[in-house]
Coordinates of C-alpha atoms in Angstrom, one line a residue:
M8 CA 0.0 -0.1 -0.1
N9 CA 1.6 3.4 -1.1
P10 CA 1.6 6.4 1.2
I11 CA -1.3 8.1 -0.6
E12 CA -3.5 5.1 -0.4
R13 CA -2.6 4.6 3.2
T14 CA -3.6 8.1 4.0
L15 CA -6.9 7.9 2.1
R16 CA -7.7 4.6 3.9
A17 CA -7.1 6.3 7.3
L18 CA -9.3 9.3 6.2
D19 CA -12.0 6.7 5.1
R20 CA -11.9 4.9 8.4
F21 CA -12.2 8.1 10.2
Q22 CA -15.2 9.4 8.4
Q23 CA -16.9 6.1 8.7
R24 CA -16.6 6.2 12.5
H25 CA -17.8 9.7 12.9
R26 CA -21.5 10.8 12.2
V27 CA -21.0 14.3 10.7
P28 CA -18.2 13.6 8.4
G29 CA -19.7 10.2 7.3
L30 CA -23.0 12.1 6.6
V31 CA -21.2 14.6 4.5
V32 CA -19.4 11.9 2.6
G33 CA -22.8 10.1 2.1
V34 CA -24.5 13.0 0.6
V35 CA -21.6 13.8 -1.7
K36 CA -21.3 10.0 -2.9
K37 CA -25.1 10.0 -3.4
Y38 CA -24.9 13.1 -5.5
G39 CA -22.3 11.4 -7.6
D40 CA -24.3 8.1 -7.9
D41 CA -27.4 10.0 -9.1
R42 CA -25.4 12.2 -11.6
G43 CA -26.4 15.3 -9.7
G44 CA -24.2 17.6 -11.9
L45 CA -26.1 16.5 -14.8
L46 CA -29.4 17.1 -13.1
A47 CA -28.2 20.5 -11.9
A48 CA -27.2 21.4 -15.5
L49 CA -30.7 20.5 -16.8
I50 CA -32.3 22.6 -14.1
T51 CA -30.0 25.5 -15.2
Y52 CA -30.8 25.2 -18.7
Y53 CA -34.6 25.3 -18.5
G54 CA -34.2 28.1 -16.0
F55 CA -32.2 30.2 -18.4
V56 CA -34.6 29.3 -21.2
A57 CA -37.5 30.6 -19.0
L58 CA -35.6 33.9 -18.1
I59 CA -34.9 34.9 -21.7
P60 CA -38.5 35.4 -22.6
L61 CA -39.1 36.9 -19.1
L62 CA -36.6 39.7 -20.1
L63 CA -38.6 40.1 -23.4
L64 CA -41.8 40.5 -21.4
L65 CA -40.0 43.1 -19.2
S66 CA -38.9 45.2 -22.2
T67 CA -42.4 45.0 -23.8
A68 CA -44.0 45.9 -20.5
L69 CA -41.6 48.9 -20.1
G70 CA -42.6 50.0 -23.6
F71 CA -46.3 50.0 -22.8
V72 CA -45.7 51.7 -19.4
L73 CA -43.3 54.4 -20.5
H74 CA -44.9 55.4 -23.8
G75 CA -46.5 58.7 -23.2
H76 CA -45.9 59.0 -19.4
P77 CA -43.0 61.4 -18.7
G78 CA -43.3 60.6 -14.9
A79 CA -42.8 56.9 -15.4
Q80 CA -39.8 57.7 -17.6
R81 CA -38.0 59.8 -15.0
S82 CA -38.7 57.2 -12.4
V83 CA -37.1 54.5 -14.6
L84 CA -34.1 56.7 -15.4
D85 CA -33.5 57.3 -11.6
S86 CA -33.9 53.6 -10.8
A87 CA -31.1 50.8 -10.6
L88 CA -32.5 49.5 -14.1
A89 CA -30.7 52.6 -15.7
D90 CA -27.5 51.1 -14.7
F91 CA -28.1 47.8 -16.1
P92 CA -25.7 46.9 -19.0
I93 CA -27.1 47.5 -22.6
I94 CA -30.7 48.1 -21.6
G95 CA -29.4 51.0 -19.2
D96 CA -27.4 52.5 -22.1
Q97 CA -30.4 52.5 -24.3
L98 CA -32.6 54.1 -21.7
R99 CA -30.1 56.8 -20.9
Q100 CA -29.7 57.7 -24.5
N101 CA -33.3 57.6 -25.6
V102 CA -35.9 56.7 -23.0
H103 CA -38.6 56.6 -25.9
S104 CA -36.7 54.0 -27.7
L105 CA -38.6 50.9 -26.0
Q106 CA -41.9 50.2 -27.7
G107 CA -44.7 47.9 -26.6
S108 CA -45.5 45.1 -29.1
G109 CA -48.4 42.8 -29.0
L110 CA -46.3 40.1 -31.0
A111 CA -43.4 40.5 -28.6
L112 CA -45.8 40.1 -25.7
A113 CA -47.2 36.9 -27.2
I114 CA -43.9 35.5 -28.1
G115 CA -42.6 36.2 -24.6
L116 CA -45.6 34.6 -23.0
L117 CA -45.3 31.5 -25.1
G118 CA -41.6 31.2 -24.5
L119 CA -42.0 31.7 -20.7
L120 CA -44.7 28.9 -20.7
Y121 CA -42.3 26.5 -22.4
G122 CA -39.4 27.4 -20.2
A123 CA -41.4 27.1 -16.9
L124 CA -43.1 23.9 -17.9
G125 CA -39.7 22.5 -18.8
I126 CA -38.1 23.5 -15.6
A127 CA -41.0 21.9 -13.6
Q128 CA -40.7 18.7 -15.6
V129 CA -37.0 18.5 -15.1
L130 CA -37.4 19.2 -11.4
Q131 CA -39.9 16.2 -11.0
H132 CA -37.4 14.0 -13.1
A133 CA -34.7 15.2 -10.7
M134 CA -36.5 14.2 -7.7
A135 CA -37.6 10.9 -9.0
E136 CA -33.9 10.1 -9.9
I137 CA -32.7 11.3 -6.4
W138 CA -35.2 9.1 -4.6
N139 CA -34.5 6.3 -6.9
V140 CA -38.1 5.8 -8.0
P141 CA -38.4 2.8 -10.6
G142 CA -39.4 3.9 -13.9
V143 CA -42.5 1.8 -14.0
R144 CA -43.9 3.7 -10.9
R145 CA -43.2 7.2 -12.2
P146 CA -46.3 9.3 -13.2
G147 CA -47.4 10.1 -16.7
Y148 CA -47.6 13.3 -18.6
W149 CA -50.9 14.5 -17.3
P150 CA -50.2 14.0 -13.6
R151 CA -46.8 15.8 -14.0
L152 CA -48.5 18.6 -15.8
V153 CA -50.9 19.1 -12.8
R154 CA -47.9 19.0 -10.5
S155 CA -46.2 21.6 -12.6
L156 CA -49.2 24.0 -12.4
L157 CA -49.4 23.4 -8.5
L158 CA -45.7 24.2 -8.3
F159 CA -46.2 27.5 -10.2
A160 CA -49.1 28.4 -7.7
V161 CA -46.6 27.6 -4.7
L162 CA -43.9 29.7 -6.2
A163 CA -46.2 32.5 -6.8
A164 CA -47.6 32.4 -3.4
G165 CA -44.1 32.2 -1.9
L166 CA -42.9 35.2 -4.1
L167 CA -45.9 37.4 -2.8
L168 CA -45.5 36.4 0.9
T169 CA -41.6 37.0 0.7
T170 CA -42.2 40.4 -0.8
A171 CA -44.9 41.3 1.6
A172 CA -42.7 40.3 4.5
A173 CA -39.6 42.3 3.3
S174 CA -41.7 45.4 2.9
L175 CA -43.2 44.8 6.4
V176 CA -39.9 44.6 8.0
G177 CA -38.6 47.5 6.1
T178 CA -41.3 49.7 7.2
A179 CA -41.3 48.4 11.0
L180 CA -37.5 48.7 11.4
G181 CA -34.7 50.9 10.1
G182 CA -31.1 50.6 9.5
P183 CA -29.0 47.5 10.2
L184 CA -31.9 45.9 12.0
A185 CA -34.1 46.0 8.9
R186 CA -31.3 44.4 7.0
V187 CA -30.7 41.5 9.5
G188 CA -34.4 41.1 10.1
G189 CA -35.1 40.9 6.5
L190 CA -32.3 38.3 5.9
L191 CA -33.6 36.1 8.9
I192 CA -37.3 36.3 7.6
S193 CA -36.2 35.6 4.1
A194 CA -34.2 32.4 5.2
L195 CA -37.3 31.2 7.2
L196 CA -39.7 31.9 4.3
N197 CA -37.3 30.4 1.7
A198 CA -37.0 27.2 3.8
T199 CA -40.8 27.0 3.9
V200 CA -41.3 27.7 0.2
C201 CA -38.7 25.0 -0.6
L202 CA -40.5 22.6 1.8
A203 CA -43.8 23.1 -0.1
C204 CA -42.0 22.8 -3.5
F205 CA -40.5 19.6 -2.3
R206 CA -43.8 18.3 -1.3
V207 CA -45.2 18.8 -4.7
L208 CA -42.2 17.4 -6.4
T209 CA -41.4 14.4 -4.2
P210 CA -43.2 11.0 -4.4
K211 CA -46.2 11.1 -2.1
E212 CA -45.1 8.0 -0.2
V213 CA -42.2 10.2 1.3
P214 CA -43.5 11.9 4.5
V215 CA -43.1 15.7 5.0
R216 CA -40.9 15.1 8.0
A217 CA -38.3 13.5 5.7
L218 CA -38.3 16.7 3.6
W219 CA -37.4 19.1 6.6
P220 CA -33.7 18.8 6.9
G221 CA -32.7 19.6 3.4
C222 CA -35.1 22.5 3.2
A223 CA -33.8 23.9 6.6
L224 CA -30.2 23.7 5.0
A225 CA -31.3 25.3 1.7
G226 CA -33.3 28.2 3.1
P227 CA -30.4 30.2 4.5
L228 CA -28.3 29.2 1.4
F229 CA -30.8 30.5 -1.0
T230 CA -31.1 33.7 1.1
L231 CA -27.2 34.1 0.8
L232 CA -27.4 33.4 -3.0
Q233 CA -30.1 36.1 -3.5
A234 CA -28.1 38.7 -1.5
F235 CA -25.0 37.8 -3.5
G236 CA -27.0 38.0 -6.7
A237 CA -28.2 41.4 -5.9
L238 CA -24.7 42.6 -4.8
L239 CA -23.3 41.4 -8.2
V240 CA -25.9 43.3 -10.2
T241 CA -25.8 46.4 -8.1
H242 CA -22.1 47.0 -7.4
E243 CA -20.2 44.8 -9.8
L244 CA -21.9 45.1 -13.3
R245 CA -23.3 48.7 -13.1
H246 CA -20.0 50.2 -14.3
A247 CA -19.1 47.7 -16.8
G248 CA -18.9 48.5 -20.4
Q249 CA -21.6 47.7 -22.9
V250 CA -20.1 44.6 -24.5
Y251 CA -18.1 43.3 -21.4
G252 CA -21.1 44.1 -19.3
F253 CA -23.4 41.9 -21.4
F254 CA -21.1 38.8 -21.3
A255 CA -20.6 39.4 -17.5
T256 CA -24.2 39.5 -17.2
V257 CA -24.8 36.3 -19.1
I258 CA -22.1 34.3 -17.3
G259 CA -23.1 35.7 -13.9
L260 CA -26.7 34.8 -14.5
L261 CA -25.8 31.2 -15.6
S262 CA -23.6 30.8 -12.6
W263 CA -26.2 32.0 -10.3
L264 CA -28.6 29.7 -11.7
Y265 CA -26.4 26.7 -11.4
L266 CA -25.6 27.4 -7.9
A267 CA -29.4 27.5 -7.1
A268 CA -29.8 24.2 -9.0
Q269 CA -26.8 22.8 -6.9
I270 CA -28.4 23.9 -3.6
T271 CA -31.6 22.3 -4.8
V272 CA -30.1 19.0 -5.6
Y273 CA -28.0 18.8 -2.6
A274 CA -30.9 19.4 -0.4
A275 CA -32.8 16.7 -1.9
E276 CA -29.9 14.4 -1.6
T277 CA -29.6 15.3 2.2
N278 CA -33.1 14.3 2.7
V279 CA -32.7 11.0 1.0
V280 CA -29.5 10.0 2.9
L281 CA -31.0 11.1 6.2
A282 CA -34.4 9.2 5.6
R283 CA -32.7 6.0 4.4
R284 CA -29.6 6.2 6.7
L285 CA -27.4 5.8 3.7
W286 CA -24.1 6.3 5.6
P287 CA -21.4 5.7 6.2
R288 CA -20.2 5.2 2.7
S289 CA -16.7 4.0 1.7
I290 CA -14.4 6.4 -0.2
L291 CA -12.2 3.5 -1.4
Q292 CA -13.5 0.1 -2.4
P293 CA -13.3 -2.7 -1.5
P294 CA -15.1 -3.2 0.8
L295 CA -18.5 -2.0 0.2
T296 CA -20.5 -0.9 3.2
D297 CA -24.2 -1.6 3.8
A298 CA -25.1 1.9 2.6
D299 CA -23.0 1.5 -0.6
E300 CA -24.7 -1.7 -1.4
E301 CA -28.2 -0.2 -0.7
V302 CA -27.6 2.9 -2.9
L303 CA -26.2 0.8 -5.7
S304 CA -29.2 -1.7 -5.6
S305 CA -31.6 1.3 -5.6
V306 CA -29.8 2.8 -8.7
A307 CA -30.2 -0.5 -10.5
R308 CA -33.8 -1.2 -9.6
Q309 CA -35.0 2.4 -10.7
E310 CA -34.1 1.2 -14.2
E311 CA -37.3 -1.0 -14.2
R312 CA -39.5 0.3 -16.9
R313 CA -42.3 -2.3 -17.4
P314 CA -44.5 -4.3 -14.9
E315 CA -43.2 -7.5 -16.4
Q316 CA -39.6 -6.6 -15.6
H317 CA -38.0 -7.4 -12.2
V318 CA -34.3 -6.4 -11.3
D319 CA -32.4 -8.3 -8.7
V320 CA -29.2 -7.2 -7.2
S321 CA -26.6 -9.0 -5.6
F322 CA -22.8 -8.5 -4.7
H323 CA -19.6 -10.5 -5.0
D324 CA -17.5 -10.8 -1.7
E325 CA -14.1 -9.5 -1.9
D326 CA -12.6 -13.0 -2.9
G327 CA -15.1 -13.4 -5.7
G328 CA -17.3 -15.9 -3.8
E329 CA -20.9 -17.0 -4.5
G330 CA -23.4 -14.3 -5.8
A331 CA -23.9 -12.6 -9.1
A332 CA -22.6 -9.0 -9.1
G333 CA -24.7 -6.1 -10.5
A334 CA -28.4 -6.1 -11.7
E335 CA -29.9 -8.4 -14.1
D336 CA -33.4 -8.7 -15.7
D337 CA -35.1 -12.0 -15.0
D338 CA -38.2 -12.5 -17.2
D339 CA -39.1 -15.7 -15.5
R340 CA -39.8 -14.1 -12.1
P341 CA -43.4 -13.0 -11.3
S342 CA -44.4 -9.8 -12.8
G343 CA -44.5 -6.6 -10.6
P344 CA -42.9 -3.2 -10.3
G345 CA -40.3 -4.3 -7.9
T346 CA -39.1 -2.0 -5.2

């Protein structure tokens, strides 16, 4: 055994014997087993696709609002929107340049609907993958569509609630107290909204109590991410040039969305690891721990696509003894979804 492997083995033994390091390793390993990076990338893509038509809608709405209203034009020029790259330059040079368009409004609404439905479908797929739901037990298109609409309702209610709470705190308190109070309330509301969204997206057989830990972790992280995003747009991009500001905005937006997707996936993975006690995991194999075998078995069984299909999983011992390794389809077994 070389020194590097000896060191890694020692670290592996340490994390397996201690709860917190073992839990962290378990979550990270489960994230890798479920291809969490790919799931986060899909969420980021559809989130970006939904934001592009949203910006089109914003430009169109500004065109309708500003046309023939000098007071509204002055308010926009005095707002932070005037410092936003490209759009801000256009507003400062000619505030009358933005025009409302019915066609642009229709295209923006259709694009927003496509992107929003896409991200809702991807989120449902991600939760099914994370909880290793067999394909045969996953809902069809129409139930997923109903869940998507319910998710939009939950997000809209959460947005209104968060905005109202922030306004109330800002009115009741002033100075640093308002800022601290707003962050605390935002973290609590973000955790609550996350729990409501997870309840919509997660298989119904999973109890609500199993969804709390990840949401309690995600709420403060989402709050920090929101604060960081506001700081980025307000302080870092406002003095950027037109071309470089555009690229910085796109890259910053994609990075922000990917971080939000990562928080979402890791929060869900935390829930699964805690609910099923999927730790300790081994960093170096062999040997596999009981949690390793359970995770690998669940990953194999989630590939069941038909009621007639049944997946069995067994593992070799270290010496290659009795037992077929991996997963295999056995058409001679009784039909059933298999869990």
